[in-house]
PDB file of C-alpha atoms and ligand atoms in Angstrom:
ATOM      1  CA  MET A  28       0.003  -0.061  -0.051  1.00 85.00           C
ATOM      2  CA  SER A  29       1.295   3.476  -0.912  1.00 93.00           C
ATOM      3  CA  THR A  30       2.535   5.765   1.968  1.00 97.00           C
ATOM      4  CA  LYS A  31       3.134   8.727  -0.365  1.00 98.00           C
ATOM      5  CA  ILE A  32       1.566  12.014   0.665  1.00 98.00           C
ATOM      6  CA  ALA A  33       0.553  14.817  -1.727  1.00 98.00           C
ATOM      7  CA  VAL A  34       0.082  18.313  -0.516  1.00 98.00           C
ATOM      8  CA  VAL A  35      -1.952  20.433  -2.849  1.00 98.00           C
ATOM      9  CA  GLY A  36      -1.583  23.798  -1.290  1.00 98.00           C
ATOM     10  CA  SER A  37       0.037  27.101  -0.445  1.00 98.00           C
ATOM     11  CA  ASN A  38       3.398  28.359   0.151  1.00 98.00           C
ATOM     12  CA  MET A  39       4.236  31.756   1.665  1.00 98.00           C
ATOM     13  CA  VAL A  40       7.259  33.686   2.908  1.00 98.00           C
ATOM     14  CA  ASP A  41       6.526  34.544   6.538  1.00 97.00           C
ATOM     15  CA  LEU A  42       7.448  38.111   7.677  1.00 97.00           C
ATOM     16  CA  ILE A  43       7.395  37.766  11.394  1.00 97.00           C
ATOM     17  CA  THR A  44       7.419  40.640  13.820  1.00 97.00           C
ATOM     18  CA  TYR A  45       7.801  39.908  17.538  1.00 96.00           C
ATOM     19  CA  THR A  46       6.052  42.630  19.335  1.00 97.00           C
ATOM     20  CA  ASP A  47       5.298  43.552  23.024  1.00 97.00           C
ATOM     21  CA  ARG A  48       1.756  44.450  21.939  1.00 97.00           C
ATOM     22  CA  MET A  49      -0.305  45.155  18.826  1.00 96.00           C
ATOM     23  CA  PRO A  50      -0.326  48.872  17.777  1.00 95.00           C
ATOM     24  CA  ASN A  51      -3.431  50.846  18.122  1.00 97.00           C
ATOM     25  CA  GLU A  52      -4.987  52.556  15.089  1.00 97.00           C
ATOM     26  CA  GLY A  53      -2.886  55.508  13.937  1.00 97.00           C
ATOM     27  CA  GLU A  54      -0.061  54.480  16.281  1.00 97.00           C
ATOM     28  CA  THR A  55       3.530  53.846  15.337  1.00 97.00           C
ATOM     29  CA  LEU A  56       5.152  51.366  17.735  1.00 97.00           C
ATOM     30  CA  GLU A  57       8.725  49.948  17.899  1.00 97.00           C
ATOM     31  CA  ALA A  58       8.928  46.155  18.020  1.00 97.00           C
ATOM     32  CA  PRO A  59      11.891  44.216  19.443  1.00 97.00           C
ATOM     33  CA  SER A  60      12.655  41.864  16.545  1.00 97.00           C
ATOM     34  CA  PHE A  61      11.794  40.540  13.154  1.00 97.00           C
ATOM     35  CA  ALA A  62      12.550  37.261  11.287  1.00 96.00           C
ATOM     36  CA  MET A  63      11.816  35.972   7.793  1.00 97.00           C
ATOM     37  CA  GLY A  64      11.036  32.291   7.181  1.00 96.00           C
ATOM     38  CA  PHE A  65       9.359  29.827   4.973  1.00 98.00           C
ATOM     39  CA  GLY A  66       5.637  29.273   5.673  1.00 98.00           C
ATOM     40  CA  GLY A  67       2.304  28.875   4.071  1.00 98.00           C
ATOM     41  CA  LYS A  68      -0.046  26.224   5.498  1.00 98.00           C
ATOM     42  CA  GLY A  69       0.530  23.722   2.648  1.00 98.00           C
ATOM     43  CA  ALA A  70       4.233  24.024   2.663  1.00 98.00           C
ATOM     44  CA  ASN A  71       4.284  23.906   6.504  1.00 98.00           C
ATOM     45  CA  GLN A  72       2.356  20.673   6.624  1.00 98.00           C
ATOM     46  CA  ALA A  73       4.538  19.134   3.836  1.00 98.00           C
ATOM     47  CA  VAL A  74       7.789  20.113   5.594  1.00 98.00           C
ATOM     48  CA  ALA A  75       6.512  18.729   8.987  1.00 98.00           C
ATOM     49  CA  ALA A  76       5.662  15.377   7.364  1.00 98.00           C
ATOM     50  CA  ALA A  77       8.939  15.227   5.394  1.00 98.00           C
ATOM     51  CA  LYS A  78      11.039  16.119   8.505  1.00 98.00           C
ATOM     52  CA  LEU A  79       9.431  13.052  10.161  1.00 98.00           C
ATOM     53  CA  GLY A  80      10.618  10.958   7.283  1.00 98.00           C
ATOM     54  CA  ALA A  81       7.456  10.766   5.183  1.00 98.00           C
ATOM     55  CA  ASP A  82       7.555  10.529   1.269  1.00 98.00           C
ATOM     56  CA  VAL A  83       5.960  13.874   0.344  1.00 98.00           C
ATOM     57  CA  MET A  84       5.212  15.568  -3.039  1.00 98.00           C
ATOM     58  CA  MET A  85       3.948  19.146  -3.264  1.00 98.00           C
ATOM     59  CA  VAL A  86       1.772  20.633  -5.798  1.00 98.00           C
ATOM     60  CA  THR A  87       1.971  24.424  -5.582  1.00 98.00           C
ATOM     61  CA  LYS A  88       2.813  27.663  -7.403  1.00 98.00           C
ATOM     62  CA  VAL A  89       5.481  30.210  -6.678  1.00 98.00           C
ATOM     63  CA  GLY A  90       5.965  33.749  -8.080  1.00 98.00           C
ATOM     64  CA  ASP A  91       8.712  34.823 -10.350  1.00 97.00           C
ATOM     65  CA  ASP A  92      10.306  37.121  -7.799  1.00 97.00           C
ATOM     66  CA  MET A  93      13.298  36.443  -5.430  1.00 97.00           C
ATOM     67  CA  PHE A  94      11.096  34.367  -3.075  1.00 98.00           C
ATOM     68  CA  GLY A  95      10.173  31.820  -5.779  1.00 98.00           C
ATOM     69  CA  PRO A  96      13.502  29.884  -6.303  1.00 98.00           C
ATOM     70  CA  ASN A  97      14.279  30.036  -2.534  1.00 98.00           C
ATOM     71  CA  THR A  98      10.888  28.475  -1.648  1.00 98.00           C
ATOM     72  CA  LYS A  99      11.382  25.667  -4.205  1.00 98.00           C
ATOM     73  CA  LYS A 100      14.917  25.117  -2.882  1.00 98.00           C
ATOM     74  CA  ASN A 101      13.621  25.020   0.782  1.00 98.00           C
ATOM     75  CA  LEU A 102      11.061  22.421  -0.139  1.00 98.00           C
ATOM     76  CA  ALA A 103      13.736  20.340  -2.012  1.00 98.00           C
ATOM     77  CA  ASP A 104      16.153  20.678   0.928  1.00 98.00           C
ATOM     78  CA  ASN A 105      13.519  19.230   3.200  1.00 98.00           C
ATOM     79  CA  GLY A 106      13.364  16.128   0.938  1.00 98.00           C
ATOM     80  CA  ILE A 107      10.051  17.017  -0.747  1.00 98.00           C
ATOM     81  CA  ASP A 108       9.407  16.150  -4.362  1.00 98.00           C
ATOM     82  CA  THR A 109       9.196  19.585  -6.106  1.00 98.00           C
ATOM     83  CA  LYS A 110       8.453  18.255  -9.622  1.00 97.00           C
ATOM     84  CA  TYR A 111       5.097  19.982  -9.486  1.00 98.00           C
ATOM     85  CA  VAL A 112       6.242  23.363  -7.890  1.00 98.00           C
ATOM     86  CA  GLU A 113       5.618  25.773 -10.842  1.00 98.00           C
ATOM     87  CA  THR A 114       6.620  29.352 -11.314  1.00 98.00           C
ATOM     88  CA  VAL A 115       3.766  31.905 -12.449  1.00 98.00           C
ATOM     89  CA  PRO A 116       5.269  34.549 -14.736  1.00 98.00           C
ATOM     90  CA  GLY A 117       4.549  38.090 -13.707  1.00 97.00           C
ATOM     91  CA  VAL A 118       3.012  37.292 -10.343  1.00 98.00           C
ATOM     92  CA  PRO A 119       4.451  37.691  -6.843  1.00 98.00           C
ATOM     93  CA  SER A 120       4.924  34.856  -4.452  1.00 98.00           C
ATOM     94  CA  GLY A 121       2.554  34.424  -1.489  1.00 98.00           C
ATOM     95  CA  VAL A 122       3.538  36.413   1.613  1.00 98.00           C
ATOM     96  CA  ALA A 123       2.314  36.394   5.198  1.00 98.00           C
ATOM     97  CA  PRO A 124       3.042  39.379   7.619  1.00 98.00           C
ATOM     98  CA  ILE A 125       2.728  37.816  11.007  1.00 97.00           C
ATOM     99  CA  PHE A 126       2.731  39.458  14.557  1.00 97.00           C
ATOM    100  CA  VAL A 127       3.685  37.354  17.599  1.00 95.00           C
ATOM    101  CA  GLU A 128       3.012  38.665  21.090  1.00 96.00           C
ATOM    102  CA  PRO A 129       4.935  37.733  24.295  1.00 95.00           C
ATOM    103  CA  ASN A 130       2.550  34.895  25.274  1.00 93.00           C
ATOM    104  CA  GLY A 131       3.215  33.308  21.858  1.00 91.00           C
ATOM    105  CA  SER A 132      -0.122  34.112  20.329  1.00 92.00           C
ATOM    106  CA  ASN A 133      -0.169  35.266  16.644  1.00 93.00           C
ATOM    107  CA  SER A 134      -2.074  37.435  14.161  1.00 95.00           C
ATOM    108  CA  ILE A 135      -1.569  36.633  10.479  1.00 95.00           C
ATOM    109  CA  LEU A 136      -2.405  38.359   7.227  1.00 97.00           C
ATOM    110  CA  ILE A 137      -1.977  36.504   3.968  1.00 97.00           C
ATOM    111  CA  VAL A 138      -1.466  37.770   0.395  1.00 98.00           C
ATOM    112  CA  LYS A 139      -2.088  34.683  -1.767  1.00 98.00           C
ATOM    113  CA  GLY A 140      -0.054  35.774  -4.827  1.00 98.00           C
ATOM    114  CA  ALA A 141       0.886  32.871  -7.021  1.00 98.00           C
ATOM    115  CA  ASN A 142      -1.019  30.475  -4.748  1.00 98.00           C
ATOM    116  CA  ALA A 143      -4.259  31.800  -6.296  1.00 98.00           C
ATOM    117  CA  HIS A 144      -3.159  30.542  -9.748  1.00 98.00           C
ATOM    118  CA  LEU A 145      -3.253  26.791  -8.763  1.00 98.00           C
ATOM    119  CA  LYS A 146      -6.259  25.748 -10.907  1.00 98.00           C
ATOM    120  CA  PRO A 147      -8.162  22.517 -11.569  1.00 98.00           C
ATOM    121  CA  ALA A 148      -6.400  22.058 -14.991  1.00 98.00           C
ATOM    122  CA  ASP A 149      -3.144  21.906 -12.939  1.00 98.00           C
ATOM    123  CA  ILE A 150      -4.540  18.942 -10.920  1.00 98.00           C
ATOM    124  CA  ASP A 151      -5.465  17.118 -14.050  1.00 97.00           C
ATOM    125  CA  ARG A 152      -1.993  17.460 -15.322  1.00 97.00           C
ATOM    126  CA  VAL A 153      -0.559  15.679 -12.280  1.00 98.00           C
ATOM    127  CA  ALA A 154      -3.437  13.216 -11.933  1.00 98.00           C
ATOM    128  CA  ASP A 155      -1.327  10.125 -12.583  1.00 98.00           C
ATOM    129  CA  ASP A 156       0.987  10.916  -9.837  1.00 98.00           C
ATOM    130  CA  LEU A 157      -1.772  11.905  -7.346  1.00 98.00           C
ATOM    131  CA  LYS A 158      -3.488   8.520  -7.995  1.00 97.00           C
ATOM    132  CA  GLN A 159      -0.386   6.801  -6.529  1.00 97.00           C
ATOM    133  CA  CYS A 160      -0.704   8.677  -3.217  1.00 98.00           C
ATOM    134  CA  ALA A 161      -2.132   7.393   0.032  1.00 98.00           C
ATOM    135  CA  ILE A 162      -3.615  10.736   0.874  1.00 98.00           C
ATOM    136  CA  ILE A 163      -3.976  14.256  -0.503  1.00 98.00           C
ATOM    137  CA  VAL A 164      -3.755  17.113   1.953  1.00 98.00           C
ATOM    138  CA  MET A 165      -5.179  20.605   1.381  1.00 98.00           C
ATOM    139  CA  GLN A 166      -5.917  23.939   3.137  1.00 98.00           C
ATOM    140  CA  LEU A 167      -7.930  26.996   2.086  1.00 98.00           C
ATOM    141  CA  GLU A 168      -5.019  29.251   0.773  1.00 98.00           C
ATOM    142  CA  ILE A 169      -5.629  28.192  -2.846  1.00 98.00           C
ATOM    143  CA  SER A 170      -8.762  28.685  -4.940  1.00 96.00           C
ATOM    144  CA  VAL A 171     -11.945  26.890  -3.758  1.00 97.00           C
ATOM    145  CA  GLU A 172     -12.675  25.579  -7.155  1.00 97.00           C
ATOM    146  CA  THR A 173      -9.385  23.780  -7.096  1.00 98.00           C
ATOM    147  CA  ILE A 174     -10.194  22.435  -3.591  1.00 98.00           C
ATOM    148  CA  TYR A 175     -13.577  21.146  -4.743  1.00 98.00           C
ATOM    149  CA  HIS A 176     -11.932  19.550  -7.830  1.00 98.00           C
ATOM    150  CA  VAL A 177      -9.529  17.617  -5.666  1.00 98.00           C
ATOM    151  CA  LEU A 178     -12.200  16.483  -3.240  1.00 98.00           C
ATOM    152  CA  ASN A 179     -14.115  15.030  -6.137  1.00 98.00           C
ATOM    153  CA  PHE A 180     -10.896  13.525  -7.585  1.00 98.00           C
ATOM    154  CA  GLY A 181     -10.317  11.780  -4.216  1.00 98.00           C
ATOM    155  CA  LYS A 182     -13.891  10.446  -4.149  1.00 96.00           C
ATOM    156  CA  THR A 183     -13.721   9.199  -7.710  1.00 97.00           C
ATOM    157  CA  HIS A 184     -10.325   7.407  -7.347  1.00 97.00           C
ATOM    158  CA  GLY A 185     -10.757   6.227  -3.734  1.00 97.00           C
ATOM    159  CA  ILE A 186      -7.981   8.325  -2.363  1.00 97.00           C
ATOM    160  CA  ASP A 187      -8.324   9.777   1.250  1.00 97.00           C
ATOM    161  CA  VAL A 188      -8.412  13.597   1.262  1.00 98.00           C
ATOM    162  CA  LEU A 189      -7.637  15.631   4.304  1.00 98.00           C
ATOM    163  CA  LEU A 190      -9.015  19.208   4.216  1.00 98.00           C
ATOM    164  CA  ASN A 191      -7.754  21.716   6.783  1.00 98.00           C
ATOM    165  CA  PRO A 192     -10.402  24.467   6.355  1.00 98.00           C
ATOM    166  CA  ALA A 193      -7.984  27.346   7.265  1.00 97.00           C
ATOM    167  CA  PRO A 194      -7.936  30.127   7.055  1.00 96.00           C
ATOM    168  CA  ALA A 195     -11.751  30.181   7.923  1.00 90.00           C
ATOM    169  CA  GLN A 196     -14.013  30.924   4.950  1.00 90.00           C
ATOM    170  CA  ALA A 197     -17.779  31.421   5.482  1.00 88.00           C
ATOM    171  CA  ASP A 198     -19.029  30.828   1.866  1.00 92.00           C
ATOM    172  CA  LEU A 199     -17.824  27.360   1.304  1.00 95.00           C
ATOM    173  CA  ASP A 200     -20.219  24.758  -0.330  1.00 96.00           C
ATOM    174  CA  MET A 201     -20.631  22.304   2.454  1.00 93.00           C
ATOM    175  CA  ARG A 202     -21.823  19.525   0.071  1.00 95.00           C
ATOM    176  CA  GLU A 203     -18.304  19.623  -1.437  1.00 96.00           C
ATOM    177  CA  VAL A 204     -16.533  20.092   1.946  1.00 95.00           C
ATOM    178  CA  CYS A 205     -18.221  16.979   3.355  1.00 92.00           C
ATOM    179  CA  LYS A 206     -16.590  14.758   0.695  1.00 95.00           C
ATOM    180  CA  ALA A 207     -13.282  15.020   2.692  1.00 96.00           C
ATOM    181  CA  THR A 208     -12.230  11.907   4.551  1.00 97.00           C
ATOM    182  CA  PHE A 209     -10.607  13.913   7.254  1.00 98.00           C
ATOM    183  CA  LEU A 210     -11.771  17.468   8.036  1.00 98.00           C
ATOM    184  CA  VAL A 211      -9.361  19.192  10.434  1.00 98.00           C
ATOM    185  CA  PRO A 212     -10.783  22.548  11.656  1.00 98.00           C
ATOM    186  CA  ASN A 213      -9.915  24.483  14.776  1.00 97.00           C
ATOM    187  CA  GLU A 214     -12.688  25.742  17.102  1.00 97.00           C
ATOM    188  CA  SER A 215     -13.538  28.933  15.160  1.00 96.00           C
ATOM    189  CA  GLU A 216     -13.350  27.203  11.758  1.00 97.00           C
ATOM    190  CA  LEU A 217     -15.694  24.543  13.114  1.00 97.00           C
ATOM    191  CA  GLN A 218     -18.125  27.198  14.282  1.00 97.00           C
ATOM    192  CA  ILE A 219     -18.187  28.834  10.867  1.00 96.00           C
ATOM    193  CA  LEU A 220     -18.531  25.411   8.988  1.00 96.00           C
ATOM    194  CA  SER A 221     -21.277  23.948  11.234  1.00 95.00           C
ATOM    195  CA  GLY A 222     -23.118  27.269  12.093  1.00 95.00           C
ATOM    196  CA  MET A 223     -23.182  25.999  15.631  1.00 97.00           C
ATOM    197  CA  PRO A 224     -21.540  27.506  18.780  1.00 98.00           C
ATOM    198  CA  VAL A 225     -18.086  25.984  19.635  1.00 97.00           C
ATOM    199  CA  THR A 226     -17.132  27.334  23.083  1.00 96.00           C
ATOM    200  CA  THR A 227     -16.790  24.058  25.047  1.00 96.00           C
ATOM    201  CA  ILE A 228     -15.548  20.544  24.215  1.00 96.00           C
ATOM    202  CA  GLU A 229     -19.177  19.394  24.368  1.00 97.00           C
ATOM    203  CA  GLU A 230     -20.221  21.995  21.841  1.00 98.00           C
ATOM    204  CA  ALA A 231     -17.273  21.120  19.583  1.00 98.00           C
ATOM    205  CA  GLU A 232     -18.477  17.495  19.718  1.00 98.00           C
ATOM    206  CA  ALA A 233     -22.076  18.373  18.768  1.00 98.00           C
ATOM    207  CA  ALA A 234     -20.880  20.678  15.970  1.00 98.00           C
ATOM    208  CA  ALA A 235     -18.406  18.035  14.640  1.00 98.00           C
ATOM    209  CA  LYS A 236     -21.051  15.388  14.718  1.00 98.00           C
ATOM    210  CA  SER A 237     -23.413  17.564  12.565  1.00 97.00           C
ATOM    211  CA  LEU A 238     -20.591  17.454   9.878  1.00 96.00           C
ATOM    212  CA  VAL A 239     -20.194  13.649  10.264  1.00 96.00           C
ATOM    213  CA  ASP A 240     -23.970  13.433   9.698  1.00 95.00           C
ATOM    214  CA  LYS A 241     -23.463  15.387   6.431  1.00 93.00           C
ATOM    215  CA  GLY A 242     -20.871  12.845   5.122  1.00 91.00           C
ATOM    216  CA  VAL A 243     -17.396  13.668   6.534  1.00 94.00           C
ATOM    217  CA  GLN A 244     -15.856  10.364   7.673  1.00 94.00           C
ATOM    218  CA  GLN A 245     -13.701  11.828  10.492  1.00 97.00           C
ATOM    219  CA  VAL A 246     -13.807  15.358  11.949  1.00 98.00           C
ATOM    220  CA  ILE A 247     -10.614  16.150  13.937  1.00 98.00           C
ATOM    221  CA  VAL A 248     -10.992  19.405  15.986  1.00 98.00           C
ATOM    222  CA  THR A 249      -7.745  21.077  17.102  1.00 98.00           C
ATOM    223  CA  LEU A 250      -8.335  22.688  20.470  1.00 97.00           C
ATOM    224  CA  GLY A 251      -5.092  24.499  21.044  1.00 95.00           C
ATOM    225  CA  GLU A 252      -3.835  23.823  24.609  1.00 93.00           C
ATOM    226  CA  ASN A 253      -6.899  21.663  25.188  1.00 95.00           C
ATOM    227  CA  GLY A 254      -5.675  18.959  22.733  1.00 97.00           C
ATOM    228  CA  VAL A 255      -7.733  17.467  20.006  1.00 98.00           C
ATOM    229  CA  LEU A 256     -11.208  15.931  19.558  1.00 98.00           C
ATOM    230  CA  LEU A 257     -11.917  13.102  17.032  1.00 98.00           C
ATOM    231  CA  VAL A 258     -15.535  12.625  16.026  1.00 98.00           C
ATOM    232  CA  GLU A 259     -16.692   9.848  13.629  1.00 97.00           C
ATOM    233  CA  THR A 260     -19.782   7.748  13.334  1.00 96.00           C
ATOM    234  CA  GLY A 261     -20.455   6.109  16.820  1.00 95.00           C
ATOM    235  CA  ARG A 262     -17.384   7.570  18.443  1.00 96.00           C
ATOM    236  CA  ALA A 263     -16.087  10.804  20.032  1.00 98.00           C
ATOM    237  CA  LEU A 264     -12.626  10.754  21.641  1.00 98.00           C
ATOM    238  CA  HIS A 265     -10.820  13.638  23.328  1.00 98.00           C
ATOM    239  CA  ILE A 266      -7.031  13.434  23.336  1.00 98.00           C
ATOM    240  CA  ASP A 267      -4.901  15.817  25.556  1.00 96.00           C
ATOM    241  CA  CYS A 268      -1.663  17.386  24.585  1.00 96.00           C
ATOM    242  CA  PRO A 269       1.439  17.997  26.702  1.00 95.00           C
ATOM    243  CA  LYS A 270       1.526  21.307  28.531  1.00 94.00           C
ATOM    244  CA  VAL A 271       4.649  23.357  27.543  1.00 95.00           C
ATOM    245  CA  GLU A 272       5.705  27.042  27.794  1.00 94.00           C
ATOM    246  CA  ALA A 273       4.670  28.703  24.420  1.00 93.00           C
ATOM    247  CA  LYS A 274       7.161  30.949  22.741  1.00 94.00           C
ATOM    248  CA  ASP A 275       5.494  31.063  19.397  1.00 94.00           C
ATOM    249  CA  THR A 276       2.257  29.185  18.377  1.00 94.00           C
ATOM    250  CA  THR A 277       2.487  30.080  14.603  1.00 94.00           C
ATOM    251  CA  GLY A 278       2.124  26.958  12.512  1.00 97.00           C
ATOM    252  CA  ALA A 279       1.185  24.681  15.376  1.00 97.00           C
ATOM    253  CA  GLY A 280      -1.897  23.457  13.557  1.00 97.00           C
ATOM    254  CA  ASP A 281       0.268  22.787  10.462  1.00 98.00           C
ATOM    255  CA  ALA A 282       2.753  20.811  12.590  1.00 98.00           C
ATOM    256  CA  PHE A 283      -0.198  18.790  13.907  1.00 98.00           C
ATOM    257  CA  ILE A 284      -1.480  17.842  10.446  1.00 98.00           C
ATOM    258  CA  GLY A 285       1.969  17.141   8.992  1.00 98.00           C
ATOM    259  CA  CYS A 286       2.795  14.721  11.860  1.00 98.00           C
ATOM    260  CA  PHE A 287      -0.757  13.146  11.794  1.00 98.00           C
ATOM    261  CA  VAL A 288      -0.448  12.285   8.118  1.00 98.00           C
ATOM    262  CA  SER A 289       3.090  11.159   8.387  1.00 98.00           C
ATOM    263  CA  THR A 290       2.265   8.646  11.169  1.00 98.00           C
ATOM    264  CA  TYR A 291      -1.146   7.735   9.754  1.00 98.00           C
ATOM    265  CA  VAL A 292      -0.073   6.681   6.227  1.00 98.00           C
ATOM    266  CA  ARG A 293       2.597   4.387   7.775  1.00 97.00           C
ATOM    267  CA  SER A 294       0.700   2.897  10.731  1.00 97.00           C
ATOM    268  CA  ARG A 295      -3.077   3.336   9.855  1.00 97.00           C
ATOM    269  CA  ASP A 296      -3.498   3.730  13.562  1.00 98.00           C
ATOM    270  CA  LEU A 297      -5.764   6.771  13.826  1.00 98.00           C
ATOM    271  CA  VAL A 298      -5.651   7.247  17.525  1.00 98.00           C
ATOM    272  CA  ALA A 299      -1.878   6.722  17.881  1.00 98.00           C
ATOM    273  CA  SER A 300      -1.426   9.124  14.953  1.00 98.00           C
ATOM    274  CA  LEU A 301      -3.486  11.831  16.819  1.00 98.00           C
ATOM    275  CA  GLU A 302      -1.523  11.250  20.042  1.00 98.00           C
ATOM    276  CA  ASP A 303       1.706  11.718  18.186  1.00 97.00           C
ATOM    277  CA  ALA A 304       0.373  14.794  16.283  1.00 98.00           C
ATOM    278  CA  ALA A 305      -0.775  16.451  19.597  1.00 98.00           C
ATOM    279  CA  ARG A 306       2.711  15.935  21.048  1.00 98.00           C
ATOM    280  CA  TYR A 307       4.508  17.242  17.861  1.00 98.00           C
ATOM    281  CA  ALA A 308       2.458  20.447  17.764  1.00 98.00           C
ATOM    282  CA  SER A 309       3.117  21.044  21.493  1.00 98.00           C
ATOM    283  CA  ASP A 310       6.867  20.653  20.876  1.00 98.00           C
ATOM    284  CA  SER A 311       6.625  23.079  17.916  1.00 98.00           C
ATOM    285  CA  ILE A 312       5.390  25.994  20.026  1.00 97.00           C
ATOM    286  CA  THR A 313       8.436  25.782  22.316  1.00 96.00           C
ATOM    287  CA  ARG A 314      10.565  27.270  19.448  1.00 96.00           C
ATOM    288  CA  LEU A 315      10.285  30.494  17.358  1.00 95.00           C
ATOM    289  CA  GLY A 316       9.122  30.579  13.732  1.00 94.00           C
ATOM    290  CA  THR A 317       6.877  28.227  11.695  1.00 95.00           C
ATOM    291  CA  GLN A 318       8.881  25.647   9.668  1.00 97.00           C
ATOM    292  CA  SER A 319      12.015  26.355  11.708  1.00 95.00           C
ATOM    293  CA  SER A 320      10.130  25.191  14.843  1.00 97.00           C
ATOM    294  CA  TYR A 321       9.422  21.699  13.495  1.00 98.00           C
ATOM    295  CA  ALA A 322      11.369  18.842  14.953  1.00 98.00           C
ATOM    296  CA  THR A 323      13.027  16.179  12.947  1.00 98.00           C
ATOM    297  CA  ALA A 324      12.149  12.468  13.690  1.00 98.00           C
ATOM    298  CA  GLU A 325      15.149  12.291  15.989  1.00 98.00           C
ATOM    299  CA  GLN A 326      14.411  15.436  17.924  1.00 97.00           C
ATOM    300  CA  PHE A 327      10.753  14.449  18.154  1.00 98.00           C
ATOM    301  CA  GLU A 328      11.786  11.085  19.737  1.00 97.00           C
ATOM    302  CA  GLN A 329      13.847  13.068  22.308  1.00 96.00           C
ATOM    303  CA  PHE A 330      10.931  15.266  23.176  1.00 96.00           C
ATOM    304  CA  LYS A 331       8.698  12.299  23.632  1.00 96.00           C
ATOM    305  CA  ALA A 332      11.250  10.732  25.992  1.00 96.00           C
ATOM    306  CA  THR A 333      11.019  13.838  28.264  1.00 94.00           C
ATOM    307  CA  LEU A 334       7.227  13.249  28.636  1.00 92.00           C
ATOM    308  CA  GLY A 335       7.753  10.002  30.490  1.00 73.00           C
TER     309      GLY A 335
HETATM  310  O1  LIG B   5      -0.483  28.343   9.731  1.00 50.48           O
HETATM  311  C1  LIG B   5       0.573  29.242   9.829  1.00 50.48           C
HETATM  312  C2  LIG B   5       0.739  29.795   8.365  1.00 50.48           C
HETATM  313  O2  LIG B   5      -0.329  30.590   8.054  1.00 50.48           O
HETATM  314  C3  LIG B   5       2.008  30.744   8.317  1.00 50.48           C
HETATM  315  O3  LIG B   5       3.166  30.081   7.919  1.00 50.48           O
HETATM  316  C4  LIG B   5       1.542  31.719   7.224  1.00 50.48           C
HETATM  317  O4  LIG B   5       2.245  31.633   6.042  1.00 50.48           O
HETATM  318  C5  LIG B   5       0.072  31.449   6.989  1.00 50.48           C
HETATM  319  O5  LIG B   5      -0.070  30.725   5.831  1.00 50.48           O
END
């Protein structure tokens, strides 16, 4: 059985400002530090999975600016198959200005740039390789028509599709979204998708169940420091995560998904994969940056050994 993972998704260059507080309207504020790094939800998830030893292929588009070649090189340096990383002439790469506050919380703006140019026809061109994959992973930083196309492709060819509905988008066609095998929202994304309140774990369970009733096989709700909730037909399971001191939570959800798919395609053990993913995401927030905060397989084993 194939263990190959395809990420059909975004890449961004993260422009990260570490600030003591967010400025008020009209205010100029000095911030202590700045860092630039590779990001984008798709690329982050691909890099996390590859760092853990998974066989990953990325389908994405970069701009023809100075970020494009560096982004492609970064993916390749992390062991990702970049055959389908294309450059879009005359278009800038995706960028994400990010603000991180002292408690590690983040605020993110995204400018899709070349990511918006990944179209259904691009998927058809790589269909033969996608059919060889165990799972296709997507987020919402590319066009929705492409996302719906891949969800239908997965259904037609019997390939699992994981959709991370981030960043949240209110006008999605739920009949299409519910074709996902795994839907992995956080609490606010789940609230928007289900139209139900999600302020407690019980409410998250009810909201996730409403999506399972509409056809999603598994809803996996990431709950930040409260761990993760799996809801599928006949079962709801809450999994805790290790408590750590957060330095930068940016990309923790992506770390979770990268680790989850990496473990799942090899073990097919859903609960063990979720437990590993919760630990991997916790570990990632103890370091600064997005991809730069993701552990290798060896570093992750060392972290797990400290948990006892
Ligand atoms: O999930 C974190 C990511 O969101 C950042 O890397 C940023 O690029 C945005 O896509």
